[in-house]
Amino acid sequence: MRRALLGLLAVVSLLLGLTAPAHAATGVPLPSSMASTGDSITRGFDATASGCFLSDCPQYSWSTGTDRKVKSQYRSILAANPAISGHVYNDAKTGAKMVDLSGQLSAAASQGVDYVTILMGANDLCTSSAATMTSVSTFTSQFDTALAAYVAARPGSRVFVSSIPNIYQLWSLLHTNFSAQATWSSFGICQSMLSARNTAADRQKVVDQETAFNSALASVCSKYTNCRWDNNATFNTAFTTSDVSTVDYFHPSIAGQNKLAAETWAASYWG
């Protein structure tokens, strides 16, 4: 009788959102609130030409997306912990660089979330040329400052840090596609890597800088017990043409957001 009563109380507590279920393997409780930080990738920019043309569609975000077309991290958590329903925030901003992360994490802290995702750095790489990329030291310092402030404000919150998608792989995939080349050139998209005028040496500079950025993300994250690095899961994700938006040939399509969600979820605390 006592065992049955304890079981009933556990179920009632879960339904009321008083406790969150823990993952069987890690023992880490599923969060009952979360926020995403980052740039246009996390905002679902240009995910589809229908409704997202040159605009944000956060409902398709790999992290906090709510639309059923994408099995986002939020929707994966929701399936196991209904208490998170409605307690989800997208604090990312299209065009953001690492310097903007402090403000985004400050917003997440003020929202009192249990879990936050970070995918930032593509705009620090994707500049007008390799010479104008953010320096590694500045990038590292900005990330360290932002994360330290968030951990101090929300010491019990879990943090997931994604690596930066492989921009060279995107170039390799689409550089012979006339529409992609024309779009990249017309809109000046990520010219440090995607410009047709770049030499192999120019592109290698961006590859080296991205490798250094990802190493910095891993190193800073490792300083905090509640920070989980994706171990380059996002960087190692091989996108296909269907995973890339046909609006700008740069951002993930809905299929790409789904792939990103699956890869990051597998690398998360609960995947």
Tab-separated table of C-alpha atoms in Angstrom:
chain	number	residue	atom	x	y	z
A	1	MET	CA	0.000	0.000	0.000
A	2	ARG	CA	2.787	2.412	0.951
A	3	ARG	CA	4.613	1.709	-2.344
A	4	ALA	CA	1.421	2.303	-4.333
A	5	LEU	CA	0.777	5.586	-2.507
A	6	LEU	CA	4.308	6.843	-3.202
A	7	GLY	CA	3.888	5.982	-6.865
A	8	LEU	CA	0.603	7.873	-7.018
A	9	LEU	CA	2.157	10.940	-5.371
A	10	ALA	CA	5.015	10.891	-7.896
A	11	VAL	CA	2.558	10.856	-10.798
A	12	VAL	CA	0.528	13.693	-9.291
A	13	SER	CA	3.658	15.778	-8.740
A	14	LEU	CA	4.731	15.243	-12.343
A	15	LEU	CA	1.324	16.238	-13.693
A	16	LEU	CA	1.351	19.405	-11.600
A	17	GLY	CA	4.829	20.288	-12.865
A	18	LEU	CA	6.281	20.129	-9.339
A	19	THR	CA	9.101	17.889	-10.500
A	20	ALA	CA	10.588	17.262	-13.900
A	21	PRO	CA	11.385	13.735	-15.080
A	22	ALA	CA	15.062	12.860	-15.181
A	23	HIS	CA	16.756	11.241	-18.131
A	24	ALA	CA	17.410	7.606	-17.303
A	25	ALA	CA	21.021	7.695	-18.486
A	26	THR	CA	22.229	11.027	-17.116
A	27	GLY	CA	19.858	11.674	-14.230
A	28	VAL	CA	19.613	15.300	-15.358
A	29	PRO	CA	16.050	16.612	-14.918
A	30	LEU	CA	14.269	17.778	-18.028
A	31	PRO	CA	13.771	21.549	-17.884
A	32	SER	CA	10.390	23.167	-17.346
A	33	SER	CA	11.468	26.332	-19.180
A	34	MET	CA	14.047	27.148	-21.832
A	35	ALA	CA	15.434	29.888	-24.056
A	36	SER	CA	17.514	29.987	-27.219
A	37	THR	CA	20.246	32.498	-28.015
A	38	GLY	CA	22.140	33.090	-31.223
A	39	ASP	CA	21.641	34.546	-34.671
A	40	SER	CA	19.498	34.111	-37.784
A	41	ILE	CA	19.972	30.330	-37.808
A	42	THR	CA	18.172	30.076	-34.474
A	43	ARG	CA	15.560	32.585	-35.650
A	44	GLY	CA	14.631	30.300	-38.565
A	45	PHE	CA	15.448	33.065	-41.066
A	46	ASP	CA	14.571	32.168	-44.679
A	47	ALA	CA	13.607	28.629	-43.636
A	48	THR	CA	11.106	28.546	-46.497
A	49	ALA	CA	10.024	30.910	-49.257
A	50	SER	CA	6.429	30.517	-48.075
A	51	GLY	CA	5.986	32.859	-45.126
A	52	CYS	CA	9.675	33.246	-44.285
A	53	PHE	CA	10.938	35.135	-47.330
A	54	LEU	CA	13.762	37.370	-46.057
A	55	SER	CA	12.255	37.192	-42.584
A	56	ASP	CA	12.438	35.301	-39.311
A	57	CYS	CA	10.323	32.211	-38.689
A	58	PRO	CA	11.213	31.271	-35.096
A	59	GLN	CA	8.501	28.606	-35.070
A	60	TYR	CA	10.891	26.516	-37.200
A	61	SER	CA	13.930	27.001	-34.944
A	62	TRP	CA	16.033	23.902	-34.246
A	63	SER	CA	16.097	24.929	-30.583
A	64	THR	CA	12.841	26.513	-29.443
A	65	GLY	CA	10.648	25.998	-32.503
A	66	THR	CA	7.006	25.224	-31.788
A	67	ASP	CA	5.780	24.137	-35.225
A	68	ARG	CA	5.248	20.407	-35.733
A	69	LYS	CA	7.223	20.529	-38.988
A	70	VAL	CA	10.407	20.679	-36.916
A	71	LYS	CA	11.116	18.345	-33.998
A	72	SER	CA	13.008	21.013	-32.115
A	73	GLN	CA	14.754	20.524	-28.795
A	74	TYR	CA	11.754	22.226	-27.189
A	75	ARG	CA	9.302	19.780	-28.752
A	76	SER	CA	11.487	16.816	-27.741
A	77	ILE	CA	11.451	18.044	-24.144
A	78	LEU	CA	7.732	18.801	-24.302
A	79	ALA	CA	6.979	15.202	-25.307
A	80	ALA	CA	8.456	13.968	-22.020
A	81	ASN	CA	7.794	16.952	-19.752
A	82	PRO	CA	4.519	18.789	-20.463
A	83	ALA	CA	5.360	21.316	-17.739
A	84	ILE	CA	7.545	23.187	-20.234
A	85	SER	CA	4.542	24.031	-22.427
A	86	GLY	CA	4.418	27.766	-23.050
A	87	HIS	CA	7.593	28.423	-21.071
A	88	VAL	CA	9.852	28.872	-24.084
A	89	TYR	CA	11.663	31.967	-25.370
A	90	ASN	CA	13.664	32.750	-28.493
A	91	ASP	CA	16.128	35.496	-27.546
A	92	ALA	CA	18.286	35.104	-30.662
A	93	LYS	CA	18.532	37.966	-33.148
A	94	THR	CA	19.207	37.910	-36.871
A	95	GLY	CA	22.610	39.450	-37.598
A	96	ALA	CA	23.927	38.923	-34.058
A	97	LYS	CA	27.605	38.386	-33.349
A	98	MET	CA	29.306	37.079	-30.225
A	99	VAL	CA	29.413	40.602	-28.814
A	100	ASP	CA	25.603	40.428	-28.612
A	101	LEU	CA	25.477	37.225	-26.566
A	102	SER	CA	25.735	38.996	-23.204
A	103	GLY	CA	22.487	40.847	-23.818
A	104	GLN	CA	20.707	37.728	-25.029
A	105	LEU	CA	21.820	35.647	-22.044
A	106	SER	CA	20.837	38.494	-19.734
A	107	ALA	CA	17.339	38.320	-21.210
A	108	ALA	CA	17.276	34.537	-20.706
A	109	ALA	CA	18.374	34.973	-17.083
A	110	SER	CA	15.590	37.495	-16.470
A	111	GLN	CA	13.128	34.948	-17.876
A	112	GLY	CA	14.261	32.510	-15.181
A	113	VAL	CA	14.813	29.595	-17.543
A	114	ASP	CA	16.130	26.176	-16.538
A	115	TYR	CA	17.896	25.588	-19.852
A	116	VAL	CA	19.441	27.744	-22.558
A	117	THR	CA	20.975	26.904	-25.932
A	118	ILE	CA	23.739	28.910	-27.597
A	119	LEU	CA	24.609	28.844	-31.292
A	120	MET	CA	26.681	31.911	-32.085
A	121	GLY	CA	29.668	32.731	-34.270
A	122	ALA	CA	28.657	32.442	-37.921
A	123	ASN	CA	28.418	36.230	-38.299
A	124	ASP	CA	31.856	36.635	-36.726
A	125	LEU	CA	33.171	34.487	-39.592
A	126	CYS	CA	30.854	35.660	-42.363
A	127	THR	CA	32.120	39.158	-43.045
A	128	SER	CA	33.074	41.084	-46.155
A	129	SER	CA	36.474	39.374	-46.312
A	130	ALA	CA	38.750	37.122	-44.283
A	131	ALA	CA	40.552	40.241	-43.050
A	132	THR	CA	37.443	41.554	-41.260
A	133	MET	CA	36.552	38.459	-39.231
A	134	THR	CA	36.363	38.838	-35.442
A	135	SER	CA	39.698	37.995	-33.856
A	136	VAL	CA	39.931	34.757	-31.883
A	137	SER	CA	40.954	36.587	-28.705
A	138	THR	CA	38.013	38.982	-28.909
A	139	PHE	CA	35.585	36.170	-29.715
A	140	THR	CA	36.835	34.120	-26.759
A	141	SER	CA	36.713	37.034	-24.331
A	142	GLN	CA	33.188	37.995	-25.376
A	143	PHE	CA	31.935	34.434	-24.954
A	144	ASP	CA	33.659	33.986	-21.606
A	145	THR	CA	32.202	37.237	-20.249
A	146	ALA	CA	28.679	36.431	-21.437
A	147	LEU	CA	28.667	32.865	-20.101
A	148	ALA	CA	30.202	33.817	-16.752
A	149	ALA	CA	27.514	36.436	-16.170
A	150	TYR	CA	24.732	33.999	-17.053
A	151	VAL	CA	26.069	31.246	-14.780
A	152	ALA	CA	26.367	33.755	-11.928
A	153	ALA	CA	22.765	34.867	-12.464
A	154	ARG	CA	21.329	31.369	-12.997
A	155	PRO	CA	23.754	28.909	-11.331
A	156	GLY	CA	21.301	26.001	-11.480
A	157	SER	CA	20.429	26.434	-15.155
A	158	ARG	CA	21.798	24.059	-17.790
A	159	VAL	CA	23.580	25.441	-20.851
A	160	PHE	CA	24.040	23.761	-24.227
A	161	VAL	CA	26.705	25.192	-26.544
A	162	SER	CA	26.551	24.276	-30.222
A	163	SER	CA	29.536	24.406	-32.520
A	164	ILE	CA	29.288	26.636	-35.604
A	165	PRO	CA	28.034	24.959	-38.802
A	166	ASN	CA	30.742	24.122	-41.331
A	167	ILE	CA	30.686	27.069	-43.735
A	168	TYR	CA	33.282	25.489	-46.017
A	169	GLN	CA	31.013	22.472	-46.463
A	170	LEU	CA	28.239	24.832	-47.587
A	171	TRP	CA	30.580	26.359	-50.170
A	172	SER	CA	31.661	22.886	-51.336
A	173	LEU	CA	28.038	21.832	-51.691
A	174	LEU	CA	26.750	24.804	-53.693
A	175	HIS	CA	29.646	26.713	-55.275
A	176	THR	CA	28.890	25.204	-58.691
A	177	ASN	CA	25.195	26.072	-58.405
A	178	PHE	CA	24.561	29.154	-60.570
A	179	SER	CA	21.571	30.338	-58.523
A	180	ALA	CA	23.508	30.035	-55.293
A	181	GLN	CA	26.526	31.889	-56.678
A	182	ALA	CA	24.338	34.674	-58.068
A	183	THR	CA	22.454	35.035	-54.782
A	184	TRP	CA	25.603	35.050	-52.652
A	185	SER	CA	27.128	37.719	-54.880
A	186	SER	CA	24.022	39.916	-55.251
A	187	PHE	CA	23.324	40.034	-51.522
A	188	GLY	CA	26.939	39.943	-50.336
A	189	ILE	CA	26.356	36.796	-48.284
A	190	CYS	CA	29.340	35.556	-46.272
A	191	GLN	CA	31.860	36.884	-48.758
A	192	SER	CA	34.793	35.890	-46.570
A	193	MET	CA	34.018	32.308	-47.642
A	194	LEU	CA	31.486	32.406	-50.472
A	195	SER	CA	32.868	35.062	-52.809
A	196	ALA	CA	33.730	33.642	-56.231
A	197	ARG	CA	36.860	35.813	-56.190
A	198	ASN	CA	38.330	34.060	-53.165
A	199	THR	CA	41.400	31.878	-53.547
A	200	ALA	CA	41.830	28.546	-51.821
A	201	ALA	CA	44.117	30.326	-49.352
A	202	ASP	CA	41.383	32.876	-48.576
A	203	ARG	CA	38.911	30.126	-47.783
A	204	GLN	CA	41.476	28.259	-45.706
A	205	LYS	CA	41.800	31.337	-43.464
A	206	VAL	CA	38.088	31.087	-42.704
A	207	VAL	CA	38.359	27.342	-42.078
A	208	ASP	CA	41.214	27.931	-39.629
A	209	GLN	CA	39.311	30.737	-37.904
A	210	GLU	CA	36.211	28.577	-37.519
A	211	THR	CA	38.293	25.760	-36.056
A	212	ALA	CA	39.755	28.223	-33.548
A	213	PHE	CA	36.303	29.613	-32.706
A	214	ASN	CA	34.916	26.143	-32.053
A	215	SER	CA	37.916	25.312	-29.870
A	216	ALA	CA	37.274	28.500	-27.899
A	217	LEU	CA	33.616	27.584	-27.405
A	218	ALA	CA	34.632	24.153	-26.105
A	219	SER	CA	37.310	25.537	-23.800
A	220	VAL	CA	35.142	28.199	-22.184
A	221	CYS	CA	32.188	25.837	-21.776
A	222	SER	CA	34.409	23.260	-20.037
A	223	LYS	CA	34.965	25.705	-17.177
A	224	TYR	CA	31.378	25.284	-15.988
A	225	THR	CA	29.800	22.131	-14.560
A	226	ASN	CA	26.381	22.909	-16.025
A	227	CYS	CA	27.651	23.686	-19.537
A	228	ARG	CA	27.524	21.010	-22.223
A	229	TRP	CA	29.544	21.321	-25.441
A	230	ASP	CA	28.210	19.496	-28.497
A	231	ASN	CA	31.659	18.055	-29.296
A	232	ASN	CA	31.453	19.538	-32.813
A	233	ALA	CA	28.196	17.728	-33.622
A	234	THR	CA	26.816	20.720	-35.538
A	235	PHE	CA	30.106	21.400	-37.308
A	236	ASN	CA	30.303	17.763	-38.406
A	237	THR	CA	26.732	17.686	-39.707
A	238	ALA	CA	26.770	17.212	-43.479
A	239	PHE	CA	23.990	19.258	-45.028
A	240	THR	CA	22.539	18.327	-48.425
A	241	THR	CA	21.006	20.701	-50.964
A	242	SER	CA	17.510	20.044	-49.562
A	243	ASP	CA	18.736	21.149	-46.131
A	244	VAL	CA	19.583	24.640	-47.422
A	245	SER	CA	17.124	27.464	-48.035
A	246	THR	CA	16.464	28.261	-51.699
A	247	VAL	CA	15.753	31.863	-50.680
A	248	ASP	CA	19.386	32.718	-49.888
A	249	TYR	CA	21.266	29.392	-50.289
A	250	PHE	CA	22.802	29.977	-46.877
A	251	HIS	CA	20.371	29.389	-44.014
A	252	PRO	CA	18.895	25.996	-43.113
A	253	SER	CA	15.614	25.096	-44.771
A	254	ILE	CA	12.888	23.461	-42.683
A	255	ALA	CA	14.583	20.141	-43.460
A	256	GLY	CA	17.909	21.646	-42.394
A	257	GLN	CA	16.430	22.929	-39.144
A	258	ASN	CA	15.108	19.410	-38.516
A	259	LYS	CA	18.537	17.922	-39.137
A	260	LEU	CA	20.154	20.481	-36.841
A	261	ALA	CA	17.555	19.739	-34.155
A	262	ALA	CA	18.230	15.999	-34.365
A	263	GLU	CA	22.017	16.362	-34.233
A	264	THR	CA	22.024	18.815	-31.334
A	265	TRP	CA	19.443	16.810	-29.411
A	266	ALA	CA	21.607	13.708	-29.726
A	267	ALA	CA	24.505	15.715	-28.290
A	268	SER	CA	22.442	17.281	-25.489
A	269	TYR	CA	21.957	16.198	-21.882
A	270	TRP	CA	18.991	14.029	-22.833
A	271	GLY	CA	19.500	12.861	-26.407
